[in-house]
Amino acid sequence: MLTLYYAPATCALASHLALEYAGAAYETVRIDFSKKQQQSPEYLQLNPKGRVPALMTDRGILTETPALLQYISQAFPKAGLAPLDDPFLMARVNEFNTYLCATVHVAHAHRVRGYRWADDEQAIEAMKKKVPQTMGDCFALIERHMLADPWVLGERFSICDPYLFTLSGWLKGDGVDIQRFPKVAEHSRRMAADPVVLKVLAAH
Amino acid sequence: MLTLYYAPATCALASHLALEYAGAAYETVRIDFSKKQQQSPEYLQLNPKGRVPALMTDRGILTETPALLQYISQAFPKAGLAPLDDPFLMARVNEFNTYLCATVHVAHAHRVRGYRWADDEQAIEAMKKKVPQTMGDCFALIERHMLADPWVLGERFSICDPYLFTLSGWLKGDGVDIQRFPKVAEHSRRMAADPVVLKVLAAH
């Protein structure tokens, strides 16, 4: 049995969706950020990073969304969530997910968690100010170069799609109009109508 | 034939080392950052992100270090650079590489590329100031929780090792004494003495 530690409105949504799409048997544990539960001694014992998502497996805890997504696709190969045996296409998957994690998520985090990278209040404000531009630039690149139709990889639905859906859901809060990116907007609409997504979002 | 686009003193070193460890047939193309070649129309045509590394394959260009490292390990399986068929251990590899890419590299980038996240000069200075602390915190976590002995995964050398070596090489410039982290320091020493590393570093 897998256990996903998650919090609403975080990138843990991507792994939660992937578990559903994989048909995995799993439980969820909600971490309450308003009570700083992610920094509690009990949670830090499990995951010293003090963040979500984290996935407890029978061999230990795993963290980092791209790692969780690939793990889910490999542990449940029948669901066909990644082109596991094609090194080039698998690299496309990892290239996409790494970009979301290390560039897009990081750009977004400068609006809400600037304290990670500066102590000065004015600096944190200056970071916030630039987020609409950086997030807009990221999604312009995704729209132009990285998103095939109808799914990220083209005809094949994969672990990239719930991750993109998760991060494109942050655009509004980041002051970016998703309609600037017609393919991203259509992808988001299509995902949002999926019964799997509706079910998982209800829990978030 | 593979072609690696790289620049010295960047994370492209990790992929360059992995290609050598894999025994791959490859060429390298050096991108001159001092001439802003990474932003030239020719290079942007190849890699719209305008960064290195990028790896040209017979099926197209690939970017993002964690994706390149896994690609190299999958394309040259006999080199045994990753536990490809073990979903849990593969997740450990991806968890480690994702942390280096999305947290450690990002922390470092706030010293030299703060303009990515703020326009204000004082904010960029404030970011620089915090880098010794953030990089120190990252490597404290690596030392305590993520680095087995003698290699990242324990007995097994993997694509995690050249990546860790690459980023631990940035500590000095970031104002962090590597000796605070005995396991990281020993890992770095061991890697630096490897003939493969000496050969590749000579080209960088």
mmCIF file of C-alpha atoms in Angstrom:
data_model
loop_
_atom_site.group_PDB
_atom_site.id
_atom_site.type_symbol
_atom_site.label_atom_id
_atom_site.label_comp_id
_atom_site.label_asym_id
_atom_site.label_seq_id
_atom_site.Cartn_x
_atom_site.Cartn_y
_atom_site.Cartn_z
ATOM 1 C CA MET A 1 0.000 0.000 0.000
ATOM 2 C CA LEU A 2 1.243 3.485 -0.890
ATOM 3 C CA THR A 3 0.593 6.560 1.238
ATOM 4 C CA LEU A 4 0.701 10.010 -0.308
ATOM 5 C CA TYR A 5 1.402 12.954 1.980
ATOM 6 C CA TYR A 6 -0.115 16.020 0.374
ATOM 7 C CA ALA A 7 -1.487 19.485 0.953
ATOM 8 C CA PRO A 8 -4.141 21.243 -1.106
ATOM 9 C CA ALA A 9 -3.015 23.792 -3.705
ATOM 10 C CA THR A 10 0.470 22.307 -3.942
ATOM 11 C CA CYS A 11 2.226 20.316 -6.646
ATOM 12 C CA ALA A 12 1.263 17.154 -4.716
ATOM 13 C CA LEU A 13 -1.868 17.249 -6.887
ATOM 14 C CA ALA A 14 0.168 15.913 -9.826
ATOM 15 C CA SER A 15 1.227 12.764 -7.956
ATOM 16 C CA HIS A 16 -2.251 12.317 -6.514
ATOM 17 C CA LEU A 17 -3.716 12.380 -10.032
ATOM 18 C CA ALA A 18 -1.033 10.004 -11.313
ATOM 19 C CA LEU A 19 -1.892 7.486 -8.561
ATOM 20 C CA GLU A 20 -5.521 7.577 -9.682
ATOM 21 C CA TYR A 21 -4.643 7.240 -13.360
ATOM 22 C CA ALA A 22 -2.352 4.316 -12.469
ATOM 23 C CA GLY A 23 -5.147 2.508 -10.667
ATOM 24 C CA ALA A 24 -2.897 2.269 -7.606
ATOM 25 C CA ALA A 25 -4.048 1.201 -4.167
ATOM 26 C CA TYR A 26 -3.135 4.159 -1.967
ATOM 27 C CA GLU A 27 -4.088 6.208 1.033
ATOM 28 C CA THR A 28 -3.619 9.919 1.527
ATOM 29 C CA VAL A 29 -2.524 11.910 4.538
ATOM 30 C CA ARG A 30 -3.276 15.605 4.470
ATOM 31 C CA ILE A 31 -0.552 17.841 5.876
ATOM 32 C CA ASP A 32 -1.968 21.051 7.307
ATOM 33 C CA PHE A 33 0.304 23.912 6.214
ATOM 34 C CA SER A 34 -1.744 26.434 8.259
ATOM 35 C CA LYS A 35 -0.567 24.530 11.361
ATOM 36 C CA LYS A 36 2.969 24.159 9.906
ATOM 37 C CA GLN A 37 2.539 20.392 10.127
ATOM 38 C CA GLN A 38 5.158 19.993 7.387
ATOM 39 C CA GLN A 39 7.719 21.254 9.926
ATOM 40 C CA SER A 40 6.526 19.051 12.798
ATOM 41 C CA PRO A 41 9.080 16.612 14.281
ATOM 42 C CA GLU A 42 6.868 13.672 13.205
ATOM 43 C CA TYR A 43 6.766 14.772 9.579
ATOM 44 C CA LEU A 44 10.435 15.788 9.443
ATOM 45 C CA GLN A 45 11.249 12.310 10.679
ATOM 46 C CA LEU A 46 9.494 10.960 7.579
ATOM 47 C CA ASN A 47 10.636 13.652 5.163
ATOM 48 C CA PRO A 48 13.528 15.866 6.326
ATOM 49 C CA LYS A 49 12.790 18.309 3.492
ATOM 50 C CA GLY A 50 9.605 19.384 5.278
ATOM 51 C CA ARG A 51 7.639 19.605 2.065
ATOM 52 C CA VAL A 52 4.999 17.754 0.104
ATOM 53 C CA PRO A 53 4.504 15.554 -1.785
ATOM 54 C CA ALA A 54 6.060 12.521 -0.165
ATOM 55 C CA LEU A 55 5.120 8.962 -1.003
ATOM 56 C CA MET A 56 5.557 6.162 1.508
ATOM 57 C CA THR A 57 6.290 2.847 -0.174
ATOM 58 C CA ASP A 58 7.049 -0.550 1.338
ATOM 59 C CA ARG A 59 10.755 0.226 0.789
ATOM 60 C CA GLY A 60 10.815 3.734 2.186
ATOM 61 C CA ILE A 61 9.768 7.315 1.553
ATOM 62 C CA LEU A 62 10.157 9.049 -1.808
ATOM 63 C CA THR A 63 10.043 12.773 -2.571
ATOM 64 C CA GLU A 64 10.257 15.186 -5.537
ATOM 65 C CA THR A 65 7.381 15.267 -8.019
ATOM 66 C CA PRO A 66 9.298 14.148 -11.147
ATOM 67 C CA ALA A 67 10.664 11.150 -9.194
ATOM 68 C CA LEU A 68 7.209 10.251 -7.843
ATOM 69 C CA LEU A 69 5.621 10.527 -11.279
ATOM 70 C CA GLN A 70 8.188 8.252 -12.902
ATOM 71 C CA TYR A 71 7.958 5.841 -9.963
ATOM 72 C CA ILE A 72 4.182 5.584 -10.345
ATOM 73 C CA SER A 73 4.512 5.017 -14.097
ATOM 74 C CA GLN A 74 7.151 2.295 -13.550
ATOM 75 C CA ALA A 75 5.397 0.596 -10.630
ATOM 76 C CA PHE A 76 2.119 0.386 -12.571
ATOM 77 C CA PRO A 77 3.323 -0.234 -16.122
ATOM 78 C CA LYS A 78 -0.035 -1.514 -17.377
ATOM 79 C CA ALA A 79 -1.504 1.962 -17.013
ATOM 80 C CA GLY A 80 0.864 3.101 -19.774
ATOM 81 C CA LEU A 81 1.598 6.454 -18.165
ATOM 82 C CA ALA A 82 5.124 6.773 -19.622
ATOM 83 C CA PRO A 83 7.103 5.440 -22.609
ATOM 84 C CA LEU A 84 9.324 3.478 -20.232
ATOM 85 C CA ASP A 85 11.229 1.459 -22.818
ATOM 86 C CA ASP A 86 11.989 4.283 -25.236
ATOM 87 C CA PRO A 87 15.010 6.222 -23.928
ATOM 88 C CA PHE A 88 14.392 9.202 -26.204
ATOM 89 C CA LEU A 89 10.687 9.618 -25.407
ATOM 90 C CA MET A 90 11.397 8.984 -21.738
ATOM 91 C CA ALA A 91 13.935 11.805 -21.918
ATOM 92 C CA ARG A 92 11.210 14.018 -23.408
ATOM 93 C CA VAL A 93 9.029 13.166 -20.412
ATOM 94 C CA ASN A 94 11.820 13.942 -17.969
ATOM 95 C CA GLU A 95 12.820 17.087 -19.834
ATOM 96 C CA PHE A 96 9.251 18.356 -19.564
ATOM 97 C CA ASN A 97 8.796 17.393 -15.917
ATOM 98 C CA THR A 98 12.199 18.789 -14.962
ATOM 99 C CA TYR A 99 11.333 22.096 -16.625
ATOM 100 C CA LEU A 100 8.072 22.271 -14.664
ATOM 101 C CA CYS A 101 9.875 21.449 -11.421
ATOM 102 C CA ALA A 102 13.106 23.440 -11.679
ATOM 103 C CA THR A 103 11.983 26.444 -13.729
ATOM 104 C CA VAL A 104 8.179 26.873 -13.652
ATOM 105 C CA HIS A 105 7.550 25.832 -10.049
ATOM 106 C CA VAL A 106 10.597 27.859 -8.980
ATOM 107 C CA ALA A 107 9.312 30.947 -10.831
ATOM 108 C CA HIS A 108 5.949 30.580 -9.076
ATOM 109 C CA ALA A 109 7.579 30.072 -5.673
ATOM 110 C CA HIS A 110 9.091 33.557 -5.873
ATOM 111 C CA ARG A 111 5.594 34.978 -5.337
ATOM 112 C CA VAL A 112 4.743 32.995 -2.247
ATOM 113 C CA ARG A 113 8.023 31.752 -0.795
ATOM 114 C CA GLY A 114 10.581 34.427 -1.647
ATOM 115 C CA TYR A 115 11.951 34.122 1.912
ATOM 116 C CA ARG A 116 13.735 31.004 0.687
ATOM 117 C CA TRP A 117 16.161 33.126 -1.321
ATOM 118 C CA ALA A 118 16.373 36.497 0.471
ATOM 119 C CA ASP A 119 15.819 37.849 3.978
ATOM 120 C CA ASP A 120 15.149 41.435 2.980
ATOM 121 C CA GLU A 121 11.456 42.407 2.793
ATOM 122 C CA GLN A 122 11.964 44.719 -0.186
ATOM 123 C CA ALA A 123 13.787 41.981 -2.061
ATOM 124 C CA ILE A 124 10.898 39.601 -1.423
ATOM 125 C CA GLU A 125 8.519 42.254 -2.782
ATOM 126 C CA ALA A 126 10.730 42.719 -5.854
ATOM 127 C CA MET A 127 10.592 38.964 -6.493
ATOM 128 C CA LYS A 128 6.791 38.952 -6.256
ATOM 129 C CA LYS A 129 6.601 41.748 -8.772
ATOM 130 C CA LYS A 130 8.440 39.805 -11.446
ATOM 131 C CA VAL A 131 6.383 36.596 -11.181
ATOM 132 C CA PRO A 132 3.747 37.504 -13.804
ATOM 133 C CA GLN A 133 6.608 38.033 -16.272
ATOM 134 C CA THR A 134 8.589 34.900 -15.435
ATOM 135 C CA MET A 135 5.518 32.651 -15.327
ATOM 136 C CA GLY A 136 4.298 34.221 -18.574
ATOM 137 C CA ASP A 137 7.672 33.540 -20.203
ATOM 138 C CA CYS A 138 7.641 29.926 -18.994
ATOM 139 C CA PHE A 139 4.198 29.233 -20.389
ATOM 140 C CA ALA A 140 5.023 31.005 -23.659
ATOM 141 C CA LEU A 141 7.860 28.498 -24.078
ATOM 142 C CA ILE A 142 5.595 25.587 -23.157
ATOM 143 C CA GLU A 143 2.902 26.795 -25.586
ATOM 144 C CA ARG A 144 5.341 27.314 -28.453
ATOM 145 C CA HIS A 145 7.752 24.417 -28.049
ATOM 146 C CA MET A 146 6.756 21.826 -25.485
ATOM 147 C CA LEU A 147 3.051 21.012 -25.662
ATOM 148 C CA ALA A 148 1.846 18.773 -28.473
ATOM 149 C CA ASP A 149 -1.849 18.190 -29.103
ATOM 150 C CA PRO A 150 -3.989 16.969 -27.414
ATOM 151 C CA TRP A 151 -1.519 15.845 -24.715
ATOM 152 C CA VAL A 152 2.013 16.908 -23.866
ATOM 153 C CA LEU A 153 3.476 13.979 -25.811
ATOM 154 C CA GLY A 154 0.867 14.139 -28.576
ATOM 155 C CA GLU A 155 -1.655 11.312 -28.862
ATOM 156 C CA ARG A 156 -0.285 9.615 -25.780
ATOM 157 C CA PHE A 157 -1.510 10.693 -22.338
ATOM 158 C CA SER A 158 1.321 10.536 -19.779
ATOM 159 C CA ILE A 159 2.557 11.628 -16.356
ATOM 160 C CA CYS A 160 3.376 14.998 -17.952
ATOM 161 C CA ASP A 161 -0.310 15.877 -18.271
ATOM 162 C CA PRO A 162 -1.397 15.913 -14.622
ATOM 163 C CA TYR A 163 1.798 17.844 -13.810
ATOM 164 C CA LEU A 164 1.127 20.487 -16.461
ATOM 165 C CA PHE A 165 -2.493 20.723 -15.308
ATOM 166 C CA THR A 166 -1.319 21.282 -11.726
ATOM 167 C CA LEU A 167 1.030 24.137 -12.608
ATOM 168 C CA SER A 168 -1.205 25.807 -15.196
ATOM 169 C CA GLY A 169 -3.751 26.001 -12.376
ATOM 170 C CA TRP A 170 -1.403 28.442 -10.646
ATOM 171 C CA LEU A 171 -1.357 30.986 -13.490
ATOM 172 C CA LYS A 172 -4.386 32.964 -12.322
ATOM 173 C CA GLY A 173 -2.978 33.496 -8.835
ATOM 174 C CA ASP A 174 0.323 34.474 -10.415
ATOM 175 C CA GLY A 175 -1.357 37.230 -12.435
ATOM 176 C CA VAL A 176 -1.127 35.519 -15.827
ATOM 177 C CA ASP A 177 -4.135 35.055 -18.107
ATOM 178 C CA ILE A 178 -4.115 31.439 -19.313
ATOM 179 C CA GLN A 179 -5.985 32.513 -22.462
ATOM 180 C CA ARG A 180 -2.702 33.942 -23.773
ATOM 181 C CA PHE A 181 -1.754 30.287 -24.311
ATOM 182 C CA PRO A 182 -4.553 28.620 -26.303
ATOM 183 C CA LYS A 183 -3.066 25.111 -26.235
ATOM 184 C CA VAL A 184 -2.360 25.264 -22.498
ATOM 185 C CA ALA A 185 -5.867 26.650 -21.868
ATOM 186 C CA GLU A 186 -7.470 23.866 -23.915
ATOM 187 C CA HIS A 187 -5.313 21.242 -22.155
ATOM 188 C CA SER A 188 -6.395 22.626 -18.791
ATOM 189 C CA ARG A 189 -10.089 22.639 -19.805
ATOM 190 C CA ARG A 190 -9.886 19.052 -21.035
ATOM 191 C CA MET A 191 -8.155 17.859 -17.864
ATOM 192 C CA ALA A 192 -10.574 19.761 -15.593
ATOM 193 C CA ALA A 193 -13.513 17.901 -17.158
ATOM 194 C CA ASP A 194 -11.995 14.459 -16.574
ATOM 195 C CA PRO A 195 -13.840 12.465 -13.876
ATOM 196 C CA VAL A 196 -10.495 11.405 -12.343
ATOM 197 C CA VAL A 197 -9.493 15.037 -11.924
ATOM 198 C CA LEU A 198 -12.917 15.995 -10.536
ATOM 199 C CA LYS A 199 -12.669 13.190 -7.973
ATOM 200 C CA VAL A 200 -9.164 14.131 -6.821
ATOM 201 C CA LEU A 201 -9.840 17.879 -6.775
ATOM 202 C CA ALA A 202 -12.819 17.241 -4.501
ATOM 203 C CA ALA A 203 -10.376 15.839 -1.921
ATOM 204 C CA HIS A 204 -8.070 18.854 -2.273
ATOM 205 C CA MET B 1 26.473 10.077 -32.887
ATOM 206 C CA LEU B 2 25.561 12.339 -29.995
ATOM 207 C CA THR B 3 26.596 15.985 -29.743
ATOM 208 C CA LEU B 4 26.800 17.686 -26.372
ATOM 209 C CA TYR B 5 26.487 21.478 -26.286
ATOM 210 C CA TYR B 6 28.261 22.675 -23.173
ATOM 211 C CA ALA B 7 30.006 25.570 -21.511
ATOM 212 C CA PRO B 8 32.755 25.365 -18.889
ATOM 213 C CA ALA B 9 31.792 25.832 -15.240
ATOM 214 C CA THR B 10 28.160 24.905 -15.861
ATOM 215 C CA CYS B 11 26.112 21.860 -14.924
ATOM 216 C CA ALA B 12 26.818 20.509 -18.450
ATOM 217 C CA LEU B 13 29.854 18.901 -16.817
ATOM 218 C CA ALA B 14 27.588 16.230 -15.289
ATOM 219 C CA SER B 15 26.284 15.078 -18.684
ATOM 220 C CA HIS B 16 29.748 15.275 -20.204
ATOM 221 C CA LEU B 17 31.075 12.969 -17.488
ATOM 222 C CA ALA B 18 28.115 10.603 -17.886
ATOM 223 C CA LEU B 19 28.804 10.297 -21.623
ATOM 224 C CA GLU B 20 32.381 9.288 -20.834
ATOM 225 C CA TYR B 21 31.342 6.816 -18.147
ATOM 226 C CA ALA B 22 28.797 5.348 -20.591
ATOM 227 C CA GLY B 23 31.468 4.799 -23.237
ATOM 228 C CA ALA B 24 29.299 6.754 -25.683
ATOM 229 C CA ALA B 25 30.460 7.967 -29.081
ATOM 230 C CA TYR B 26 29.935 11.727 -28.904
ATOM 231 C CA GLU B 27 31.204 15.102 -29.987
ATOM 232 C CA THR B 28 31.155 18.317 -28.022
ATOM 233 C CA VAL B 29 30.378 21.863 -29.085
ATOM 234 C CA ARG B 30 31.518 24.583 -26.733
ATOM 235 C CA ILE B 31 29.083 27.488 -26.342
ATOM 236 C CA ASP B 32 30.870 30.725 -25.495
ATOM 237 C CA PHE B 33 28.881 32.471 -22.766
ATOM 238 C CA SER B 34 31.252 35.487 -22.867
ATOM 239 C CA LYS B 35 29.966 36.101 -26.420
ATOM 240 C CA LYS B 36 26.394 35.260 -25.371
ATOM 241 C CA GLN B 37 26.410 32.441 -27.913
ATOM 242 C CA GLN B 38 23.682 30.691 -25.937
ATOM 243 C CA GLN B 39 21.360 33.523 -27.010
ATOM 244 C CA SER B 40 22.416 33.514 -30.678
ATOM 245 C CA PRO B 41 19.674 32.825 -33.256
ATOM 246 C CA GLU B 42 21.514 29.666 -34.358
ATOM 247 C CA TYR B 43 21.624 28.210 -30.854
ATOM 248 C CA LEU B 44 18.075 29.295 -29.961
ATOM 249 C CA GLN B 45 16.937 27.468 -33.084
ATOM 250 C CA LEU B 46 18.438 24.292 -31.574
ATOM 251 C CA ASN B 47 17.500 24.979 -27.964
ATOM 252 C CA PRO B 48 14.896 27.721 -27.393
ATOM 253 C CA LYS B 49 15.770 27.744 -23.687
ATOM 254 C CA GLY B 50 19.109 29.372 -24.509
ATOM 255 C CA ARG B 51 20.981 27.315 -21.945
ATOM 256 C CA VAL B 52 23.341 24.393 -21.673
ATOM 257 C CA PRO B 53 23.543 21.452 -21.613
ATOM 258 C CA ALA B 54 21.738 20.298 -24.725
ATOM 259 C CA LEU B 55 22.258 16.906 -26.328
ATOM 260 C CA MET B 56 21.627 16.371 -30.016
ATOM 261 C CA THR B 57 20.498 12.828 -30.760
ATOM 262 C CA ASP B 58 19.442 11.241 -34.036
ATOM 263 C CA ARG B 59 15.817 11.866 -32.982
ATOM 264 C CA GLY B 60 16.193 15.471 -31.876
ATOM 265 C CA ILE B 61 17.581 17.711 -29.179
ATOM 266 C CA LEU B 62 17.231 17.002 -25.455
ATOM 267 C CA THR B 63 17.709 19.397 -22.536
ATOM 268 C CA GLU B 64 17.666 19.417 -18.710
ATOM 269 C CA THR B 65 20.425 17.623 -16.832
ATOM 270 C CA PRO B 66 18.279 14.998 -15.027
ATOM 271 C CA ALA B 67 16.689 14.050 -18.381
ATOM 272 C CA LEU B 68 20.074 13.825 -20.117
ATOM 273 C CA LEU B 69 21.553 11.726 -17.335
ATOM 274 C CA GLN B 70 18.715 9.220 -17.394
ATOM 275 C CA TYR B 71 18.793 9.172 -21.210
ATOM 276 C CA ILE B 72 22.499 8.346 -21.209
ATOM 277 C CA SER B 73 21.980 5.598 -18.637
ATOM 278 C CA GLN B 74 19.103 4.108 -20.670
ATOM 279 C CA ALA B 75 20.770 4.437 -24.075
ATOM 280 C CA PHE B 76 23.934 2.712 -22.803
ATOM 281 C CA PRO B 77 22.544 0.130 -20.385
ATOM 282 C CA LYS B 78 25.697 -1.991 -20.335
ATOM 283 C CA ALA B 79 27.526 0.781 -18.488
ATOM 284 C CA GLY B 80 25.193 0.170 -15.546
ATOM 285 C CA LEU B 81 24.870 3.850 -14.670
ATOM 286 C CA ALA B 82 21.356 3.553 -13.212
ATOM 287 C CA PRO B 83 19.151 0.855 -11.629
ATOM 288 C CA LEU B 84 16.819 1.065 -14.634
ATOM 289 C CA ASP B 85 14.608 -1.918 -13.813
ATOM 290 C CA ASP B 86 14.073 -1.175 -10.150
ATOM 291 C CA PRO B 87 11.313 1.455 -9.837
ATOM 292 C CA PHE B 88 12.159 2.255 -6.224
ATOM 293 C CA LEU B 89 15.907 2.681 -6.714
ATOM 294 C CA MET B 90 15.280 4.581 -9.937
ATOM 295 C CA ALA B 91 13.044 6.907 -7.937
ATOM 296 C CA ARG B 92 15.916 7.395 -5.486
ATOM 297 C CA VAL B 93 18.113 8.392 -8.444
ATOM 298 C CA ASN B 94 15.501 10.817 -9.752
ATOM 299 C CA GLU B 95 14.769 12.175 -6.297
ATOM 300 C CA PHE B 96 18.454 12.958 -5.845
ATOM 301 C CA ASN B 97 18.944 14.451 -9.301
ATOM 302 C CA THR B 98 15.745 16.483 -9.047
ATOM 303 C CA TYR B 99 16.888 17.898 -5.714
ATOM 304 C CA LEU B 100 20.219 18.930 -7.242
ATOM 305 C CA CYS B 101 18.473 20.519 -10.219
ATOM 306 C CA ALA B 102 15.459 22.220 -8.655
ATOM 307 C CA THR B 103 16.806 23.137 -5.214
ATOM 308 C CA VAL B 104 20.627 23.127 -5.142
ATOM 309 C CA HIS B 105 21.286 24.527 -8.624
ATOM 310 C CA VAL B 106 18.500 27.073 -8.071
ATOM 311 C CA ALA B 107 20.021 28.157 -4.734
ATOM 312 C CA HIS B 108 23.396 28.631 -6.451
ATOM 313 C CA ALA B 109 21.847 30.554 -9.350
ATOM 314 C CA HIS B 110 20.687 33.271 -6.954
ATOM 315 C CA ARG B 111 24.321 34.332 -6.601
ATOM 316 C CA VAL B 112 25.080 34.678 -10.285
ATOM 317 C CA ARG B 113 21.735 34.972 -12.064
ATOM 318 C CA GLY B 114 19.448 36.765 -9.633
ATOM 319 C CA TYR B 115 18.175 38.885 -12.543
ATOM 320 C CA ARG B 116 16.052 35.908 -13.488
ATOM 321 C CA TRP B 117 13.780 36.529 -10.510
ATOM 322 C CA ALA B 118 13.979 40.262 -9.774
ATOM 323 C CA ASP B 119 14.793 43.458 -11.665
ATOM 324 C CA ASP B 120 15.781 45.525 -8.666
ATOM 325 C CA GLU B 121 19.556 45.776 -8.040
ATOM 326 C CA GLN B 122 19.179 45.751 -4.262
ATOM 327 C CA ALA B 123 17.022 42.646 -4.453
ATOM 328 C CA ILE B 124 19.674 40.914 -6.550
ATOM 329 C CA GLU B 125 22.262 41.866 -3.906
ATOM 330 C CA ALA B 126 19.999 40.524 -1.152
ATOM 331 C CA MET B 127 19.736 37.210 -3.022
ATOM 332 C CA LYS B 128 23.519 36.960 -3.353
ATOM 333 C CA LYS B 129 23.898 37.513 0.356
ATOM 334 C CA LYS B 130 21.769 34.515 1.279
ATOM 335 C CA VAL B 131 23.492 31.994 -1.024
ATOM 336 C CA PRO B 132 26.119 30.773 1.484
ATOM 337 C CA GLN B 133 23.246 29.937 3.856
ATOM 338 C CA THR B 134 20.975 28.247 1.290
ATOM 339 C CA MET B 135 23.804 26.263 -0.308
ATOM 340 C CA GLY B 136 25.060 25.308 3.143
ATOM 341 C CA ASP B 137 21.578 24.109 4.124
ATOM 342 C CA CYS B 138 21.274 22.075 0.910
ATOM 343 C CA PHE B 139 24.578 20.312 1.445
ATOM 344 C CA ALA B 140 23.817 19.710 5.120
ATOM 345 C CA LEU B 141 20.716 17.805 3.978
ATOM 346 C CA ILE B 142 22.713 15.908 1.356
ATOM 347 C CA GLU B 143 25.406 15.038 3.906
ATOM 348 C CA ARG B 144 22.950 13.877 6.545
ATOM 349 C CA HIS B 145 20.263 12.142 4.506
ATOM 350 C CA MET B 146 21.077 11.644 0.834
ATOM 351 C CA LEU B 147 24.666 10.523 0.344
ATOM 352 C CA ALA B 148 25.528 6.910 1.074
ATOM 353 C CA ASP B 149 29.106 5.669 1.055
ATOM 354 C CA PRO B 150 31.192 5.556 -1.092
ATOM 355 C CA TRP B 151 28.710 6.656 -3.794
ATOM 356 C CA VAL B 152 25.339 8.393 -3.673
ATOM 357 C CA LEU B 153 23.511 5.057 -3.943
ATOM 358 C CA GLY B 154 26.014 3.160 -1.783
ATOM 359 C CA GLU B 155 28.207 0.529 -3.419
ATOM 360 C CA ARG B 156 26.789 1.298 -6.830
ATOM 361 C CA PHE B 157 28.245 4.187 -8.878
ATOM 362 C CA SER B 158 25.515 5.966 -10.862
ATOM 363 C CA ILE B 159 24.526 9.080 -12.798
ATOM 364 C CA CYS B 160 23.998 10.772 -9.416
ATOM 365 C CA ASP B 161 27.750 10.841 -8.755
ATOM 366 C CA PRO B 162 28.970 13.070 -11.606
ATOM 367 C CA TYR B 163 26.030 15.394 -10.912
ATOM 368 C CA LEU B 164 26.868 15.704 -7.215
ATOM 369 C CA PHE B 165 30.539 16.232 -8.096
ATOM 370 C CA THR B 166 29.563 19.041 -10.482
ATOM 371 C CA LEU B 167 27.495 20.931 -7.932
ATOM 372 C CA SER B 168 29.789 20.362 -4.967
ATOM 373 C CA GLY B 169 32.443 22.034 -7.131
ATOM 374 C CA TRP B 170 30.434 25.254 -6.837
ATOM 375 C CA LEU B 171 30.533 25.424 -3.027
ATOM 376 C CA LYS B 172 33.778 27.373 -2.792
ATOM 377 C CA GLY B 173 32.556 30.113 -5.132
ATOM 378 C CA ASP B 174 29.327 30.215 -3.171
ATOM 379 C CA GLY B 175 31.188 30.888 0.056
ATOM 380 C CA VAL B 176 30.682 27.483 1.645
ATOM 381 C CA ASP B 177 33.545 25.357 3.028
ATOM 382 C CA ILE B 178 33.094 21.825 1.690
ATOM 383 C CA GLN B 179 34.959 20.489 4.757
ATOM 384 C CA ARG B 180 31.787 21.116 6.773
ATOM 385 C CA PHE B 181 30.453 18.051 4.939
ATOM 386 C CA PRO B 182 32.985 15.225 5.339
ATOM 387 C CA LYS B 183 31.142 12.711 3.142
ATOM 388 C CA VAL B 184 30.605 15.240 0.357
ATOM 389 C CA ALA B 185 34.254 16.334 0.598
ATOM 390 C CA GLU B 186 35.480 12.746 0.396
ATOM 391 C CA HIS B 187 33.140 12.040 -2.546
ATOM 392 C CA SER B 188 34.479 15.093 -4.339
ATOM 393 C CA ARG B 189 38.099 14.100 -3.666
ATOM 394 C CA ARG B 190 37.484 10.576 -4.958
ATOM 395 C CA MET B 191 35.772 11.825 -8.112
ATOM 396 C CA ALA B 192 38.458 14.455 -8.778
ATOM 397 C CA ALA B 193 41.128 11.733 -8.826
ATOM 398 C CA ASP B 194 39.278 9.606 -11.397
ATOM 399 C CA PRO B 195 41.017 9.553 -14.804
ATOM 400 C CA VAL B 196 37.636 10.055 -16.553
ATOM 401 C CA VAL B 197 37.038 13.218 -14.563
ATOM 402 C CA LEU B 198 40.581 14.485 -15.166
ATOM 403 C CA LYS B 199 40.136 13.947 -18.907
ATOM 404 C CA VAL B 200 36.787 15.766 -19.100
ATOM 405 C CA LEU B 201 37.861 18.607 -16.797
ATOM 406 C CA ALA B 202 40.835 19.236 -19.083
ATOM 407 C CA ALA B 203 38.341 20.037 -21.861
ATOM 408 C CA HIS B 204 36.341 22.365 -19.608
#
